[in-house]
Amino acid sequence: MPRVAALMLGAGFARRYGSDKRQVQLANGQTVLNRALDNALAAFGAVTLVLRGDDDPQALALPEAVEVLFNPHSAQGMGSSLALGIEHLRHGNADAIAVLLADMPCIQPTTLQALTQHSGSETIVLPSWQGQRGHPVLFGRRFWPQLLTLSGDRGGREIVRAHADCVKVLAVEDAGVCLDLDQAADLATLNPLV
C-alpha cells in the first residue's frame, strides 16, 4: 500500500461565502471543517491542516490527531498554503500527498482509501464522478518540487495539466468529490450527504 500523507488546505478567507464557512454547521451537527477532517482522519489516520496566521485552533475545536501549520502569507492565496504544507511534509517518508480542501465535507473515507491504493511516487491521482473531475488530488513525490514553487492563487492544476501522461483518473460513486461550500445555497446540497 502506498504511503500517503494528508494535507488539508483551510487558510482561505471565504470571500464568496461571506463568513467563515469552515464553522458553518451541517445537518449532523458538525462544522464543515470538522466533518472534512473526520473523513480524512478515517482514511489516513493523521492530517496536516494549513490555517491562516491569525486563526485560533481552539475556537475551531480541531480533533486531536490534526497537526496545524499556520500560513502567515495566506492572503496571497492557495498556492502559498500548498507550498507550505509540501515543504513541511517532504521530510517524511510518504510516496504521495493527498491535497484536500477544508470546504469539502462529503468525501467518503472509502473514496479516499481507493484513491490511496492507486497512488504512487510517480503518479497524480484524482477522482471523477459522473465524468466530472474532483478532489482530492494525490501528488506523487516526483511532483513535490514543482508544488513548492507555487504562489498566489495558483494551485496544482497547472502541474496536473503539464503531466497529463502521469495522471490517473479514478471513477468513483461519490458525489462528495465534486461538492464544496462556496455559497450559502450550497449547504442544501451538502446536508443530505453528511
Tab-separated table of C-alpha atoms in Angstrom:
chain	number	residue	atom	x	y	z
A	1	MET	CA	0.000	0.000	0.000
A	2	PRO	CA	1.453	3.406	-0.914
A	3	ARG	CA	2.215	5.737	1.979
A	4	VAL	CA	0.109	8.869	1.602
A	5	ALA	CA	0.238	11.979	3.772
A	6	ALA	CA	-2.957	14.024	4.068
A	7	LEU	CA	-2.680	17.791	3.654
A	8	MET	CA	-5.840	19.847	4.126
A	9	LEU	CA	-5.945	23.464	2.980
A	10	GLY	CA	-8.084	25.609	5.276
A	11	ALA	CA	-6.463	29.035	5.157
A	12	GLY	CA	-8.837	30.739	2.714
A	13	PHE	CA	-10.933	33.792	3.515
A	14	ALA	CA	-14.309	32.592	2.129
A	15	ARG	CA	-14.976	35.905	0.427
A	16	ARG	CA	-17.659	34.393	-1.817
A	17	TYR	CA	-19.388	32.800	1.160
A	18	GLY	CA	-19.370	35.973	3.231
A	19	SER	CA	-18.400	34.428	6.596
A	20	ASP	CA	-16.140	31.692	7.979
A	21	LYS	CA	-17.592	28.726	6.128
A	22	ARG	CA	-15.297	26.348	7.994
A	23	GLN	CA	-17.502	26.860	11.055
A	24	VAL	CA	-20.851	26.528	9.293
A	25	GLN	CA	-22.876	23.804	10.995
A	26	LEU	CA	-24.102	20.881	8.932
A	27	ALA	CA	-27.346	18.982	9.498
A	28	ASN	CA	-25.475	16.308	11.504
A	29	GLY	CA	-24.288	18.971	13.980
A	30	GLN	CA	-20.651	19.067	12.867
A	31	THR	CA	-18.923	22.036	11.341
A	32	VAL	CA	-17.890	21.829	7.697
A	33	LEU	CA	-14.211	21.757	8.709
A	34	ASN	CA	-14.596	19.080	11.377
A	35	ARG	CA	-16.616	16.819	9.092
A	36	ALA	CA	-13.961	17.133	6.372
A	37	LEU	CA	-11.252	16.381	8.956
A	38	ASP	CA	-13.118	13.368	10.373
A	39	ASN	CA	-13.482	11.863	6.890
A	40	ALA	CA	-9.786	12.406	6.182
A	41	LEU	CA	-8.736	11.010	9.575
A	42	ALA	CA	-10.826	7.890	8.980
A	43	ALA	CA	-8.887	7.254	5.777
A	44	PHE	CA	-5.378	8.483	6.617
A	45	GLY	CA	-5.098	8.373	10.419
A	46	ALA	CA	-3.441	11.797	10.581
A	47	VAL	CA	-3.946	15.116	8.802
A	48	THR	CA	-1.822	18.232	8.466
A	49	LEU	CA	-4.089	21.285	8.293
A	50	VAL	CA	-2.955	24.669	6.980
A	51	LEU	CA	-4.693	27.610	8.660
A	52	ARG	CA	-4.358	31.376	8.452
A	53	GLY	CA	-1.752	33.002	10.651
A	54	ASP	CA	-4.444	34.648	12.789
A	55	ASP	CA	-6.618	31.548	13.283
A	56	ASP	CA	-7.316	30.228	16.765
A	57	PRO	CA	-7.262	26.412	16.565
A	58	GLN	CA	-9.064	26.132	19.912
A	59	ALA	CA	-12.014	28.094	18.516
A	60	LEU	CA	-12.147	25.609	15.625
A	61	ALA	CA	-12.338	22.637	18.076
A	62	LEU	CA	-9.978	20.511	15.989
A	63	PRO	CA	-9.629	16.761	16.508
A	64	GLU	CA	-6.531	15.675	18.408
A	65	ALA	CA	-4.823	13.863	15.509
A	66	VAL	CA	-4.651	17.054	13.436
A	67	GLU	CA	-1.309	18.808	13.055
A	68	VAL	CA	-1.695	22.532	12.386
A	69	LEU	CA	0.543	24.721	10.230
A	70	PHE	CA	-0.037	28.463	10.241
A	71	ASN	CA	0.444	30.285	6.960
A	72	PRO	CA	1.462	33.908	7.600
A	73	HIS	CA	1.051	34.551	3.858
A	74	SER	CA	-2.442	33.089	3.450
A	75	ALA	CA	-3.716	36.355	1.938
A	76	GLN	CA	-1.519	35.574	-1.068
A	77	GLY	CA	-3.716	32.618	-1.966
A	78	MET	CA	-3.898	28.841	-2.050
A	79	GLY	CA	-0.506	28.363	-3.702
A	80	SER	CA	1.351	29.615	-0.643
A	81	SER	CA	-0.577	27.256	1.662
A	82	LEU	CA	0.089	24.312	-0.616
A	83	ALA	CA	3.806	25.094	-0.818
A	84	LEU	CA	3.989	25.485	2.977
A	85	GLY	CA	2.354	22.104	3.513
A	86	ILE	CA	4.565	20.345	0.961
A	87	GLU	CA	7.691	21.879	2.499
A	88	HIS	CA	6.636	20.576	5.907
A	89	LEU	CA	5.693	17.061	4.758
A	90	ARG	CA	8.500	16.437	2.268
A	91	HIS	CA	10.840	15.357	5.069
A	92	GLY	CA	8.606	12.387	5.864
A	93	ASN	CA	8.516	9.019	4.103
A	94	ALA	CA	5.270	9.413	2.139
A	95	ASP	CA	5.114	8.361	-1.503
A	96	ALA	CA	2.328	10.855	-2.215
A	97	ILE	CA	0.411	13.725	-0.648
A	98	ALA	CA	-3.376	13.935	-0.796
A	99	VAL	CA	-4.329	17.590	-1.123
A	100	LEU	CA	-7.743	18.027	0.476
A	101	LEU	CA	-9.902	21.147	0.780
A	102	ALA	CA	-11.478	22.159	4.093
A	103	ASP	CA	-14.790	23.120	2.450
A	104	MET	CA	-15.477	19.622	1.062
A	105	PRO	CA	-17.129	17.702	3.945
A	106	CYS	CA	-18.882	14.971	1.949
A	107	ILE	CA	-15.995	12.917	0.535
A	108	GLN	CA	-16.378	9.371	1.827
A	109	PRO	CA	-13.400	7.786	3.613
A	110	THR	CA	-13.749	4.738	1.346
A	111	THR	CA	-13.196	7.020	-1.665
A	112	LEU	CA	-10.062	8.433	-0.066
A	113	GLN	CA	-8.803	4.910	0.583
A	114	ALA	CA	-9.467	3.870	-3.029
A	115	LEU	CA	-7.522	6.879	-4.311
A	116	THR	CA	-4.653	5.982	-1.979
A	117	GLN	CA	-4.463	2.464	-3.406
A	118	HIS	CA	-3.946	3.886	-6.912
A	119	SER	CA	-1.337	6.464	-5.893
A	120	GLY	CA	2.439	6.289	-6.070
A	121	SER	CA	5.542	8.432	-6.191
A	122	GLU	CA	5.386	8.807	-9.999
A	123	THR	CA	1.668	9.467	-10.438
A	124	ILE	CA	-1.005	12.094	-9.934
A	125	VAL	CA	-4.348	10.571	-8.937
A	126	LEU	CA	-7.715	12.290	-8.837
A	127	PRO	CA	-11.346	11.198	-8.674
A	128	SER	CA	-14.091	11.614	-11.229
A	129	TRP	CA	-17.812	11.483	-10.513
A	130	GLN	CA	-20.172	11.188	-13.496
A	131	GLY	CA	-17.407	12.442	-15.798
A	132	GLN	CA	-16.573	15.499	-13.672
A	133	ARG	CA	-13.110	15.667	-12.139
A	134	GLY	CA	-12.999	16.381	-8.430
A	135	HIS	CA	-10.878	16.420	-5.280
A	136	PRO	CA	-8.677	15.475	-3.605
A	137	VAL	CA	-5.658	15.287	-5.873
A	138	LEU	CA	-2.865	12.941	-4.805
A	139	PHE	CA	0.542	14.108	-5.986
A	140	GLY	CA	3.398	11.622	-6.077
A	141	ARG	CA	6.731	12.685	-4.595
A	142	ARG	CA	8.135	13.290	-8.085
A	143	PHE	CA	5.898	16.385	-8.384
A	144	TRP	CA	6.564	17.945	-4.983
A	145	PRO	CA	9.434	20.191	-6.145
A	146	GLN	CA	7.027	21.838	-8.581
A	147	LEU	CA	4.384	22.243	-5.884
A	148	LEU	CA	6.975	24.027	-3.744
A	149	THR	CA	7.225	26.780	-6.364
A	150	LEU	CA	3.520	27.661	-6.214
A	151	SER	CA	2.373	31.073	-5.048
A	152	GLY	CA	-0.677	33.293	-5.212
A	153	ASP	CA	-3.926	31.638	-6.235
A	154	ARG	CA	-2.126	29.048	-8.341
A	155	GLY	CA	-2.977	25.586	-7.105
A	156	GLY	CA	-1.799	22.292	-8.541
A	157	ARG	CA	-3.960	22.460	-11.682
A	158	GLU	CA	-1.044	23.605	-13.870
A	159	ILE	CA	1.055	20.676	-12.695
A	160	VAL	CA	-1.758	18.234	-13.459
A	161	ARG	CA	-2.059	19.689	-16.983
A	162	ALA	CA	1.697	19.655	-17.582
A	163	HIS	CA	1.963	15.971	-16.644
A	164	ALA	CA	-1.195	14.578	-18.248
A	165	ASP	CA	0.672	11.368	-19.097
A	166	CYS	CA	1.173	10.687	-15.357
A	167	VAL	CA	-2.440	11.363	-14.326
A	168	LYS	CA	-4.741	8.529	-13.243
A	169	VAL	CA	-8.422	9.450	-13.075
A	170	LEU	CA	-10.401	7.102	-10.847
A	171	ALA	CA	-14.150	6.949	-11.478
A	172	VAL	CA	-15.982	6.909	-8.126
A	173	GLU	CA	-19.596	6.665	-6.953
A	174	ASP	CA	-19.154	9.587	-4.559
A	175	ALA	CA	-20.708	12.950	-5.407
A	176	GLY	CA	-18.776	14.433	-2.485
A	177	VAL	CA	-15.616	14.660	-4.601
A	178	CYS	CA	-17.293	17.435	-6.591
A	179	LEU	CA	-19.195	19.244	-3.829
A	180	ASP	CA	-17.757	22.182	-1.932
A	181	LEU	CA	-19.262	25.029	0.057
A	182	ASP	CA	-18.798	28.232	-1.924
A	183	GLN	CA	-22.121	29.945	-1.264
A	184	ALA	CA	-24.850	29.622	1.355
A	185	ALA	CA	-27.110	27.898	-1.200
A	186	ASP	CA	-24.602	25.024	-1.459
A	187	LEU	CA	-25.464	23.936	2.088
A	188	ALA	CA	-28.751	22.409	0.921
A	189	THR	CA	-26.805	20.156	-1.471
A	190	LEU	CA	-24.256	19.086	1.137
A	191	ASN	CA	-26.577	18.329	4.068
A	192	PRO	CA	-28.226	15.187	2.661
A	193	LEU	CA	-24.772	13.649	2.075
A	194	VAL	CA	-23.193	14.113	5.538
